[in-house]
PDB file of C-alpha atoms and ligand atoms in Angstrom:
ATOM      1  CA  UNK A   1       0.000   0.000   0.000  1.00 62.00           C
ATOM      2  CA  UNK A   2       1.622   3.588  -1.357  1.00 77.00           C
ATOM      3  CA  UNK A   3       2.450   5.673   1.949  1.00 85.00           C
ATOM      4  CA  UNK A   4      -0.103   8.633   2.759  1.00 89.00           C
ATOM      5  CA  UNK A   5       1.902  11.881   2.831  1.00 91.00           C
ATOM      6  CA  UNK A   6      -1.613  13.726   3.983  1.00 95.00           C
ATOM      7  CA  UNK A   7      -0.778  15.761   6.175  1.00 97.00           C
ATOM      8  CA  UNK A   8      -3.441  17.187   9.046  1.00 98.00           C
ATOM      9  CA  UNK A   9      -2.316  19.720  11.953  1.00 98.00           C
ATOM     10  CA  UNK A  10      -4.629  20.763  14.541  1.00 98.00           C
ATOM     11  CA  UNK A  11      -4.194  23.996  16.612  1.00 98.00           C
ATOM     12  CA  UNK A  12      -5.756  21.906  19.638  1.00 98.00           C
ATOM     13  CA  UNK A  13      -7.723  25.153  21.926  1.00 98.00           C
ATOM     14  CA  UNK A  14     -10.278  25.040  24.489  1.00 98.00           C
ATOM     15  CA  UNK A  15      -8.489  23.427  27.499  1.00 98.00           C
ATOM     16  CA  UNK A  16      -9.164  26.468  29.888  1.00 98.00           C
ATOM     17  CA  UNK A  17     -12.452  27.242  28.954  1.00 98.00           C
ATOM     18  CA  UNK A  18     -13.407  23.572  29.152  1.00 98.00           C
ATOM     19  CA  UNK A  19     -12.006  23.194  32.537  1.00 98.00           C
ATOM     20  CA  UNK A  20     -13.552  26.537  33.933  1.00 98.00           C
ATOM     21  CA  UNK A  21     -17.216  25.486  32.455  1.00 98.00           C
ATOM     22  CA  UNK A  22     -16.840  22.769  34.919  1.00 98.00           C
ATOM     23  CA  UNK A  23     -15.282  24.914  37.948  1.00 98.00           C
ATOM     24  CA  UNK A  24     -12.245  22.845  37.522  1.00 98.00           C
ATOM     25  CA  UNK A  25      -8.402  24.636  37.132  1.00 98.00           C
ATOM     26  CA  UNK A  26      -7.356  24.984  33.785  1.00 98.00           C
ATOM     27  CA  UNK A  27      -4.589  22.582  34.598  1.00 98.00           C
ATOM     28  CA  UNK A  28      -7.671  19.884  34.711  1.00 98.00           C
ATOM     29  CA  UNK A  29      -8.337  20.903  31.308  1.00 98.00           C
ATOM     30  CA  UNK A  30      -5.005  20.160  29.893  1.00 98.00           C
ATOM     31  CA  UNK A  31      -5.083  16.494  31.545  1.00 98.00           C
ATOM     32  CA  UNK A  32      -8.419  15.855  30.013  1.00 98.00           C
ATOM     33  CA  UNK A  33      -6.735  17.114  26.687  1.00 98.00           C
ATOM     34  CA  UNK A  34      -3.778  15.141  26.724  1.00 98.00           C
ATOM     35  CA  UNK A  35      -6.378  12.162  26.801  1.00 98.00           C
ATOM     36  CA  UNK A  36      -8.159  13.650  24.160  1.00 98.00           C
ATOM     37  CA  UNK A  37      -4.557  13.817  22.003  1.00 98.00           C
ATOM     38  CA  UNK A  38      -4.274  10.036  22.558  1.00 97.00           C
ATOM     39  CA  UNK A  39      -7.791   9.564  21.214  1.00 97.00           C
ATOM     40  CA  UNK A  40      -6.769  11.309  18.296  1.00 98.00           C
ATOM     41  CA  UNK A  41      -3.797   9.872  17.652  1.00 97.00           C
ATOM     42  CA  UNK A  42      -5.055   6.451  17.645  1.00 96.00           C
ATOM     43  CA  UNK A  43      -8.047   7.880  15.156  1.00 97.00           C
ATOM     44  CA  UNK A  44      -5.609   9.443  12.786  1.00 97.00           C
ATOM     45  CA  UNK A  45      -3.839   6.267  12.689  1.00 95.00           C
ATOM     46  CA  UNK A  46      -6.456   4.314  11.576  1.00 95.00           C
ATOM     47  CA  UNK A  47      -7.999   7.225   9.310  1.00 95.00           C
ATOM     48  CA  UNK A  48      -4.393   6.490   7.619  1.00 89.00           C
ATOM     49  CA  UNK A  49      -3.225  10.223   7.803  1.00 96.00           C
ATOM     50  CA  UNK A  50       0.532  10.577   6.705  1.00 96.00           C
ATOM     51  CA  UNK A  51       1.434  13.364   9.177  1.00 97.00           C
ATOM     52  CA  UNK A  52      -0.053  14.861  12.387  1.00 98.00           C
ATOM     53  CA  UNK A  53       1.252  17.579  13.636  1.00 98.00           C
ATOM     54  CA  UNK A  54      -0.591  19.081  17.095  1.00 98.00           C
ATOM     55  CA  UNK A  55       0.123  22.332  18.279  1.00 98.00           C
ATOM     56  CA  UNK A  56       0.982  21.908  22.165  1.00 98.00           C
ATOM     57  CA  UNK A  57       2.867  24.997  23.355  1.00 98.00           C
ATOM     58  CA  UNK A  58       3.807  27.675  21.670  1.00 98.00           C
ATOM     59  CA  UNK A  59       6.530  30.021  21.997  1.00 98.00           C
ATOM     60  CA  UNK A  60       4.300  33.198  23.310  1.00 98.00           C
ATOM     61  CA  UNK A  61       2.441  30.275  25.881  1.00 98.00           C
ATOM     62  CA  UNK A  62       5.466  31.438  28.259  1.00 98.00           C
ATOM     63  CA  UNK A  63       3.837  34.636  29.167  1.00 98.00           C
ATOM     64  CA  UNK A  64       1.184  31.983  30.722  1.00 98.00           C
ATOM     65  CA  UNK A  65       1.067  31.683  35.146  1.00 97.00           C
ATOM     66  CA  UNK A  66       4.104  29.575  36.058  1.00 98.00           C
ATOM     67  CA  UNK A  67       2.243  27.106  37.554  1.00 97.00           C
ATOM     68  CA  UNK A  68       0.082  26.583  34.362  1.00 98.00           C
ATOM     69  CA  UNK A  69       3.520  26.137  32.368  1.00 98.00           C
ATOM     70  CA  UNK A  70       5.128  24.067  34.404  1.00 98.00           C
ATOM     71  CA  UNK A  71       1.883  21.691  34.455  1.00 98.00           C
ATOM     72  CA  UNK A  72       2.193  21.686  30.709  1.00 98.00           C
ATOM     73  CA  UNK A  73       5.721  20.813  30.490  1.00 98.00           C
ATOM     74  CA  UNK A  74       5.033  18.265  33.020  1.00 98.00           C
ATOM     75  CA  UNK A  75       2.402  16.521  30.987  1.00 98.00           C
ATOM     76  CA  UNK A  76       4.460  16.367  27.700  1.00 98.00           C
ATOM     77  CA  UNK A  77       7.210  14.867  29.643  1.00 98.00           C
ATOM     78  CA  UNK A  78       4.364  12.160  31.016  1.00 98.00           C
ATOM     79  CA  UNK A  79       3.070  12.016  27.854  1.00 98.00           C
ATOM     80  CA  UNK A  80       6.219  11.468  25.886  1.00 97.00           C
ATOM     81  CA  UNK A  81       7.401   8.928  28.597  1.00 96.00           C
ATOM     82  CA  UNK A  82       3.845   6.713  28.307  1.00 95.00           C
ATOM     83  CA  UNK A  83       3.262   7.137  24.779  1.00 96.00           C
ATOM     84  CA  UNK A  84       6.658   5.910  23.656  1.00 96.00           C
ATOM     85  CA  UNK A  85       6.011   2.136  23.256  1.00 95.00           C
ATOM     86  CA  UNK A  86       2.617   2.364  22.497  1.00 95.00           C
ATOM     87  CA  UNK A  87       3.873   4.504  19.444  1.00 97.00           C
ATOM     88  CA  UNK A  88       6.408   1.880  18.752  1.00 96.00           C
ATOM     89  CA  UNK A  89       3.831  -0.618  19.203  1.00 95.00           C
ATOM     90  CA  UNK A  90       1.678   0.950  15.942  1.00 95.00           C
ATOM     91  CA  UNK A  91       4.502   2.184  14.027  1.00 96.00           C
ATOM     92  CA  UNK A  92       4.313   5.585  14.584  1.00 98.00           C
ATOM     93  CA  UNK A  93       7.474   7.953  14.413  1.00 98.00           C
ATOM     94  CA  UNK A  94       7.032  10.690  17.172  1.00 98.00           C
ATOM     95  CA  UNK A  95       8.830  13.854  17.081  1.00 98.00           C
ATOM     96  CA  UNK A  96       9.069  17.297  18.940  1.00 98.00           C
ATOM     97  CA  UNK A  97       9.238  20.169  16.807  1.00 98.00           C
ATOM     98  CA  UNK A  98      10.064  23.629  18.241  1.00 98.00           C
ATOM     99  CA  UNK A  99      12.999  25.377  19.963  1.00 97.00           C
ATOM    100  CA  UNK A 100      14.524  23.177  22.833  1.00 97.00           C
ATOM    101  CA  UNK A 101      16.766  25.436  24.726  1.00 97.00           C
ATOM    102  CA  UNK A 102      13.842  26.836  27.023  1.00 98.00           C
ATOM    103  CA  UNK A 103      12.818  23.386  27.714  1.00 98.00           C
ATOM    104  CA  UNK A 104      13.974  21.356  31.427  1.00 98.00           C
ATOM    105  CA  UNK A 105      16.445  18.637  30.721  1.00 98.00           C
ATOM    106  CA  UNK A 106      14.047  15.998  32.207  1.00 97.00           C
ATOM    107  CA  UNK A 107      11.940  16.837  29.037  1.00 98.00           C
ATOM    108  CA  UNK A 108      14.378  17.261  27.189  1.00 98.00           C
ATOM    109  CA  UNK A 109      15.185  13.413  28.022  1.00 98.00           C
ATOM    110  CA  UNK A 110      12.005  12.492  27.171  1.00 98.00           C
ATOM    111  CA  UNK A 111      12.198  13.892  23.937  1.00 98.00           C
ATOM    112  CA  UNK A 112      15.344  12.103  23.119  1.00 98.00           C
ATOM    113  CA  UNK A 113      14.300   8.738  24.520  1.00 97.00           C
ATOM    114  CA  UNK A 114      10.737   8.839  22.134  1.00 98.00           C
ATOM    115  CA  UNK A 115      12.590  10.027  19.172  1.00 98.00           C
ATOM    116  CA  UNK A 116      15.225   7.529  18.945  1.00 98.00           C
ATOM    117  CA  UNK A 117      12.986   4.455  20.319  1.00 97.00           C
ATOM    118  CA  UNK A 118      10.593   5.343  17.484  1.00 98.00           C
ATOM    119  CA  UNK A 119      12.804   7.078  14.631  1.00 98.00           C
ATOM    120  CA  UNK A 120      13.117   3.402  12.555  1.00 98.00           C
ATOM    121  CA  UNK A 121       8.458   3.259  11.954  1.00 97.00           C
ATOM    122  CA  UNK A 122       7.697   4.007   9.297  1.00 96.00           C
ATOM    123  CA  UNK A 123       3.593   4.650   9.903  1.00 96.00           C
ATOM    124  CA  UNK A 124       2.278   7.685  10.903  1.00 97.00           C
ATOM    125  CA  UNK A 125       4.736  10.608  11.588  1.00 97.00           C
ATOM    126  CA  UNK A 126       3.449  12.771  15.105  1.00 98.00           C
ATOM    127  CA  UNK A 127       4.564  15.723  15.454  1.00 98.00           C
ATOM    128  CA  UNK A 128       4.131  17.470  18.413  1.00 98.00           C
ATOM    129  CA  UNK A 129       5.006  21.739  18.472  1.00 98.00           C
ATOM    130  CA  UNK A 130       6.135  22.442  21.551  1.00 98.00           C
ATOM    131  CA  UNK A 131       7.898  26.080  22.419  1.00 98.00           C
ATOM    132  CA  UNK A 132       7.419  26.399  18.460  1.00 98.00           C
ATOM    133  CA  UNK A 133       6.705  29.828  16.897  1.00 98.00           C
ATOM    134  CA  UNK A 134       5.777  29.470  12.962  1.00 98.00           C
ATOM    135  CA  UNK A 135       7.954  32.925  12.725  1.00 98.00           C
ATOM    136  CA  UNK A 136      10.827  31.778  13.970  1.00 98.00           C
ATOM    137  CA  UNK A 137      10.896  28.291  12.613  1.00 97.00           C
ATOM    138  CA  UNK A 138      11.440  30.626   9.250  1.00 97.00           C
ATOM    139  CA  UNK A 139      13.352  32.504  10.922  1.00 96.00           C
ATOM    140  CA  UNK A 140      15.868  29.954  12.318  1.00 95.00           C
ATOM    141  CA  UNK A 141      15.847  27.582   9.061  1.00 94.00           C
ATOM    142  CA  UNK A 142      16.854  31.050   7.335  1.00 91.00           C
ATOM    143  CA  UNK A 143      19.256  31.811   9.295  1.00 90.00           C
ATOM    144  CA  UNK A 144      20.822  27.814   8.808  1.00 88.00           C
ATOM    145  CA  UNK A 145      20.435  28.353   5.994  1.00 85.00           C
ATOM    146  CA  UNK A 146      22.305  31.395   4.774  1.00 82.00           C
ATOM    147  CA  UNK A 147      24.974  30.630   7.301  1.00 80.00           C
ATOM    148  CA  UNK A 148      26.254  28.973   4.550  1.00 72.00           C
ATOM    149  CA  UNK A 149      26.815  31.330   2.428  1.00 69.00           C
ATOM    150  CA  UNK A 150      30.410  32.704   1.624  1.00 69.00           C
ATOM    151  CA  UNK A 151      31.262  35.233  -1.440  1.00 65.00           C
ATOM    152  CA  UNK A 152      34.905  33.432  -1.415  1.00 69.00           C
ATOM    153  CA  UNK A 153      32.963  30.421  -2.630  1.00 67.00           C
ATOM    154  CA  UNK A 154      30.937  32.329  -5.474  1.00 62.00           C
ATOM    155  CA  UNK A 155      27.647  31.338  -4.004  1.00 69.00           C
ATOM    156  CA  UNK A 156      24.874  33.358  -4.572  1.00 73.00           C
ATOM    157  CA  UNK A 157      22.198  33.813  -1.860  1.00 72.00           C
ATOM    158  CA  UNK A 158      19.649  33.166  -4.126  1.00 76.00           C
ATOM    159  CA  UNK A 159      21.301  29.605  -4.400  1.00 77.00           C
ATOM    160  CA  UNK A 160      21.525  28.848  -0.886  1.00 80.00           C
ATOM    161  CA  UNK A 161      18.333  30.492   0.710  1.00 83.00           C
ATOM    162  CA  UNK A 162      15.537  29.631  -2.217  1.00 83.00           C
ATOM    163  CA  UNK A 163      11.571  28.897  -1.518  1.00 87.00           C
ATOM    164  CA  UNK A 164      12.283  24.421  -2.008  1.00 87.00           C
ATOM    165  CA  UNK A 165      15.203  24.414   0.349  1.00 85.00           C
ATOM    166  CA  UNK A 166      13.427  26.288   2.619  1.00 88.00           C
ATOM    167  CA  UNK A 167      10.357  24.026   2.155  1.00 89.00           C
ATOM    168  CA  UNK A 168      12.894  21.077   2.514  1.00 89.00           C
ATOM    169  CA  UNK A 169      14.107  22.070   5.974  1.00 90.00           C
ATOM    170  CA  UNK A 170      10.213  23.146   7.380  1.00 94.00           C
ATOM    171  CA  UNK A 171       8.402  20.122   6.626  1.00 92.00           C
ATOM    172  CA  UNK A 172       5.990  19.080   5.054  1.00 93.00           C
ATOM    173  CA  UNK A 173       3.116  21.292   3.344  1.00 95.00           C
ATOM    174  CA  UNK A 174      -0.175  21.055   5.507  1.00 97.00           C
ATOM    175  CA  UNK A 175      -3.649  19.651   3.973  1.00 95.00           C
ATOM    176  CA  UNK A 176      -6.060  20.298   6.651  1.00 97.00           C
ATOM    177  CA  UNK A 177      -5.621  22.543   9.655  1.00 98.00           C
ATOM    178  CA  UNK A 178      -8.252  21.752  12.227  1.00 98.00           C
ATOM    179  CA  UNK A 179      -8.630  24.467  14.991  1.00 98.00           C
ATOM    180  CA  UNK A 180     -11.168  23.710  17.979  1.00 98.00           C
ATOM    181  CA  UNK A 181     -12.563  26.183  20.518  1.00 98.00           C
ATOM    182  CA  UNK A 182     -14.178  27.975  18.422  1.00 98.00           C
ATOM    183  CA  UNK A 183     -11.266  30.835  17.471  1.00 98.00           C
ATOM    184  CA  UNK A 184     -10.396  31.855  14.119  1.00 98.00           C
ATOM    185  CA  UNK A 185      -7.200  32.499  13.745  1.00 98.00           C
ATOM    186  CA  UNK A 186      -3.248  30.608  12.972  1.00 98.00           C
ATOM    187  CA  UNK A 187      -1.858  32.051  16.010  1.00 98.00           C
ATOM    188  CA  UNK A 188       1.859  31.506  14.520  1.00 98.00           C
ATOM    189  CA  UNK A 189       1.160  27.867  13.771  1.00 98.00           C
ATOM    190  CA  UNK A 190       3.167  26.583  10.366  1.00 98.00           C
ATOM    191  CA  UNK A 191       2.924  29.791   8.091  1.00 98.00           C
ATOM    192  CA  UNK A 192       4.967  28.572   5.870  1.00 97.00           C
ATOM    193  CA  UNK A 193       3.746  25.017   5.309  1.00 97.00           C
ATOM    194  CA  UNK A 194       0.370  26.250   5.420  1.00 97.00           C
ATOM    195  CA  UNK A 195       0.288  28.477   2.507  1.00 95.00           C
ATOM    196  CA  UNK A 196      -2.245  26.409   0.745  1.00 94.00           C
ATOM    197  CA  UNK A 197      -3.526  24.611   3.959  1.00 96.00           C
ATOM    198  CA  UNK A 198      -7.557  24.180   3.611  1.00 96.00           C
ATOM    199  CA  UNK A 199      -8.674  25.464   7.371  1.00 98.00           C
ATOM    200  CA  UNK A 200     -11.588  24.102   9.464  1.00 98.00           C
ATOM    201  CA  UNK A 201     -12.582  25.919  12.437  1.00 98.00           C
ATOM    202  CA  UNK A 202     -14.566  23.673  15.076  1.00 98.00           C
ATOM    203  CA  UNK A 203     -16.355  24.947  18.378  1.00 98.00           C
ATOM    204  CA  UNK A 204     -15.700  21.747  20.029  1.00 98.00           C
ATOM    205  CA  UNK A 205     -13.209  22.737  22.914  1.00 98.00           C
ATOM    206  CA  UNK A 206     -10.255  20.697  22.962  1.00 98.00           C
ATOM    207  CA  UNK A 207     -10.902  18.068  25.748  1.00 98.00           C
ATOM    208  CA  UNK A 208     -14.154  17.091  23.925  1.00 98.00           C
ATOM    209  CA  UNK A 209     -12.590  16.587  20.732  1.00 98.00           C
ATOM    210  CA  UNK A 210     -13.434  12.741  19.364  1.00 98.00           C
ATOM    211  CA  UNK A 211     -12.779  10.499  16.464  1.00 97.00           C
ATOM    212  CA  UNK A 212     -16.107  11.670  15.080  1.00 98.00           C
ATOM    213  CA  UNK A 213     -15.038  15.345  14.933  1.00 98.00           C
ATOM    214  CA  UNK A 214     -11.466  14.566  12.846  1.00 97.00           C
ATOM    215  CA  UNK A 215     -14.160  12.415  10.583  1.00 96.00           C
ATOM    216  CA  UNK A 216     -16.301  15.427   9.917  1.00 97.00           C
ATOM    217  CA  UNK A 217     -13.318  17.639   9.597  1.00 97.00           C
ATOM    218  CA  UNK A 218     -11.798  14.877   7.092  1.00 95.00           C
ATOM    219  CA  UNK A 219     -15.561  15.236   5.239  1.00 94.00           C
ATOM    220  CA  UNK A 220     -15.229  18.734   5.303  1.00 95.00           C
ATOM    221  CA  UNK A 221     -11.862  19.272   3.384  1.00 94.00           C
ATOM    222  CA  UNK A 222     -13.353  16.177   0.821  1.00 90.00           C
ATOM    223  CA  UNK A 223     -15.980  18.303   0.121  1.00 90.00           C
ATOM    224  CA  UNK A 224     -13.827  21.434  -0.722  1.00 90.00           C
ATOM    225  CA  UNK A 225     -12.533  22.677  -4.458  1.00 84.00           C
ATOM    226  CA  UNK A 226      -8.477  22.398  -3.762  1.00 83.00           C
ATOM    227  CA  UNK A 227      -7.036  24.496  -6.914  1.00 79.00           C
ATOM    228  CA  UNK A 228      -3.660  25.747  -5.244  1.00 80.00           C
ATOM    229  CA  UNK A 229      -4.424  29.161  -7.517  1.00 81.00           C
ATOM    230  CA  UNK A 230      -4.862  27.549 -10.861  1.00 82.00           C
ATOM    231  CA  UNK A 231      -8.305  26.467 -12.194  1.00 80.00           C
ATOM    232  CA  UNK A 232      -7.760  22.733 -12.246  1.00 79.00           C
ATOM    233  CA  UNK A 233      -9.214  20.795  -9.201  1.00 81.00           C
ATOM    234  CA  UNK A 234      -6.933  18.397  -6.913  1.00 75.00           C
ATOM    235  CA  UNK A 235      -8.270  15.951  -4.440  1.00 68.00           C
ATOM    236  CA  UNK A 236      -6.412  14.867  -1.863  1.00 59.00           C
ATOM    237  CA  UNK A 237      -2.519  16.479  -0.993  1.00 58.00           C
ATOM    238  CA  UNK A 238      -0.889  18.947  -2.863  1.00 55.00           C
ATOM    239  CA  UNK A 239       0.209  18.243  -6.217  1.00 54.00           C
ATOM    240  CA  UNK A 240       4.111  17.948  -6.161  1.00 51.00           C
ATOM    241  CA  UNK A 241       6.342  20.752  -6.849  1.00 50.00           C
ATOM    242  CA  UNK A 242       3.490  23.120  -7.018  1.00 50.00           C
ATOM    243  CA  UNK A 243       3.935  26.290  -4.770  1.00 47.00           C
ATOM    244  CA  UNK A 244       7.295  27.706  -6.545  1.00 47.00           C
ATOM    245  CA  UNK A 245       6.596  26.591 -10.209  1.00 39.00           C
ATOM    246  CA  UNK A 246       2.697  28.528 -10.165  1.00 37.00           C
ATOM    247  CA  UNK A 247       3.872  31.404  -8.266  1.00 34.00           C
TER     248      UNK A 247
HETATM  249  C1  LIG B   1      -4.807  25.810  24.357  1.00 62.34           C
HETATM  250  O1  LIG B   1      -5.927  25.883  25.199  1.00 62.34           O
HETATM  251  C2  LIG B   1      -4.023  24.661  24.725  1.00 62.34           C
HETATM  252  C3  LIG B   1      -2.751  24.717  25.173  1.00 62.34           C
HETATM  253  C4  LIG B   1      -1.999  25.965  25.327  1.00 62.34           C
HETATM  254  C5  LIG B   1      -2.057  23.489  25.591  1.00 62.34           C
HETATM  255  C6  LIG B   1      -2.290  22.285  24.743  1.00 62.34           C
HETATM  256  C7  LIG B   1      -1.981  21.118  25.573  1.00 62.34           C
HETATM  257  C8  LIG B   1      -2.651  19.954  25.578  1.00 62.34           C
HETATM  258  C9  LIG B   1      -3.721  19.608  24.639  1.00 62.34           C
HETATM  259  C10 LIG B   1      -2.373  18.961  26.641  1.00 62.34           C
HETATM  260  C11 LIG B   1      -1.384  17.925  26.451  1.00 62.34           C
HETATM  261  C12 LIG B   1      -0.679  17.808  25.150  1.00 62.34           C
HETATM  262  C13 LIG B   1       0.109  16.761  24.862  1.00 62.34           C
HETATM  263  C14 LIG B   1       0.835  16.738  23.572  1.00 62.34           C
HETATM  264  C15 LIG B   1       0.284  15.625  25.753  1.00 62.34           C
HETATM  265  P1  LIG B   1      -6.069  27.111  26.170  1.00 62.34           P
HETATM  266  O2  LIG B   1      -5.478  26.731  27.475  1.00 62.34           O
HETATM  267  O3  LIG B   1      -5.506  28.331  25.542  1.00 62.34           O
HETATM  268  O4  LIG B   1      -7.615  27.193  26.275  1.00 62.34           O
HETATM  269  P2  LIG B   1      -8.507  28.494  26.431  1.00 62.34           P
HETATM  270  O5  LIG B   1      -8.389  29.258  25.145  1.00 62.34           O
HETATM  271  O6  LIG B   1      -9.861  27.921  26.624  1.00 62.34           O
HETATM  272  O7  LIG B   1      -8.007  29.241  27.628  1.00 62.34           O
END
C-alpha cells in the first residue's frame, strides 16, 4: 500500500475554557486534553493520515502563570514517557518540533528517549510543536540556511536560501488545519507550510474533541474545491512541486 503523505495539523484550543465550564483549574483541562490527544492519535492512525502535527505549546504560551507552564511541560514529559512504546507498538514515528533550549532537561530526556525508540516506523509521523513559533521556525531555518553562504565560494544567496530548500528544511506542506474552541485564527502555527492549507474551524473545545469530529473535519476538506491558484481541481494532498513553479 503507497504511503499517505496527507498531512493534518490541529491547533488543539479550548483546554481552559473547558475546565472553567466545569469549575475545575485549567490545569484539569489540559489532563483531560492530553487524553483527548491520545484519542486522536489512535483515530488518525487508523484514518491512515501521513502526518499529524498538534500544536501543544507555543513560543508566546510562556507569558502563561508559572504554575500553568510548568503543568504543561510536566504533561508532555508524562506524555512522551507513556506514549513511547505504544507509538512503537503501531509504528508511529514521534517527534518534537520547536525550539529546545527553554525546555527542562528531564523533558528534554524524554524527547530524546521517544525520538530515537521510534525514529526506525515508518507509519504515521506525530509531530508534536512544543515552544514552536511558525515565525521563527522561518526565521531559524533562514538563518541555517544562509549561514552557509560565503562570497569566497561564489555562491549566490539566491542559491543557498531559495523557496524548495526552505520548504525542505520546514516540513511538510499542511492539507487540513483543524482548529477547535471555536477561534479563528493561525496564532503563529506553520505559516509557511500552510500556505495552501484548507482550514476548518470547530467549536468543540479541545478536551471534547473525538474520532467523530477529525471524521467530519476529514468530510469537510473532501468536500472542498483544492485548486492551489490555478483552475484545475486536486483531491487529496498537494500536487508535487506546485507552490514555486505557479507562483
Ligand atoms: C490551548 O488551550 C491549549 C494549550 C496551550 C495546551 C495544549 C496542551 C494539551 C492539549 C495537553 C497535552 C498535550 C500533549 C501533547 C500531551 P487554552 O489553554 O488556551 O484554552 P482556552 O483558550 O480555553 O483558555
Amino acid at each position: 500500500m503507497e504511503k499517505s503523505t496527507f498531512h493534518v495539523a490541529i491547533i488543539m484550543d479550548g483546554n481552559g475554557r473547558w475546565a472553567t465550564a466545569r469549575g475545575l483549574p485549567r490545569v484539569a483541562g489540559h489532563r483531560a486534553g492530553a487524553d483527548a490527544v491520545r484519542r486522536t492519535v489512535e483515530a488518525a492512525c487508523k484514518l491512515e493520515i501521513g502526518t499529524l502535527t498538534l500544536y501543544a505549546f507555543s513560543s508566546d504560551n510562556w507569558g502563561r502563570p508559572a504554575a500553568e507552564t510548568g503543568a504543561l511541560m510536566q504533561l508532555f514529559e508524562a506524555y512522551l514517557s507513556s506514549e513511547a512504546a505504544r507509538c512503537l507498538e503501531n509504528g508511529v514515528r514521534l517527534e518534537v518540533t520547536g525550539r529546545r533550549d527553554r525546555l527542562s532537561p528531564a523533558l528534554l530526556a524524554a524527547i530524546a528517549i521517544a525520538e530515537a525508540t521510534t525514529a526506525h516506523c515508518e507509519g504515521m509521523r506525530l509531530r508534536i510543536a512544543v515552544d514552536y513559533s511558525g515565525r521563527d521556525e522561518i526565521l531559524r531555518a533562514a538563518r541555517l540556511a544562509l549561514a552557509d553562504f560565503s562570497p569566497e565560494r561564489f555562491l549566490s544567496p539566491e542559491s543557498i536560501l531559495s523557496g524548495e530548500s526552505l520548504s525542505g528544511s520546514l516540513g511538510p506542506d499542511v492539507d487540513l488545519l483543524i482548529r477547535t474552541g471555536g477561534e479563528h485564527r493561525l496564532s503563529d502555527f506553520l505559516l509557511w507550510q500552510s500556505a495552501y492549507a484548507e482550514l476548518v474551524f470547530t467549536p468543540v473545545m479541545w478536551p471534547d474533541f473525538t474520532a467523530r469530529d477529525l471524521e467530519a473535519a476529514l468530510a469537510e476538506f473532501r468536500s472542498r474545491d483544492r485548486r492551489f491558484g490555478g483552475i484545475q481541481s486536486y483531491s487529496g494532498g498537494s500536487p508535487p512541486g506546485l507552490v514555486f513553479h505557479r507562483l
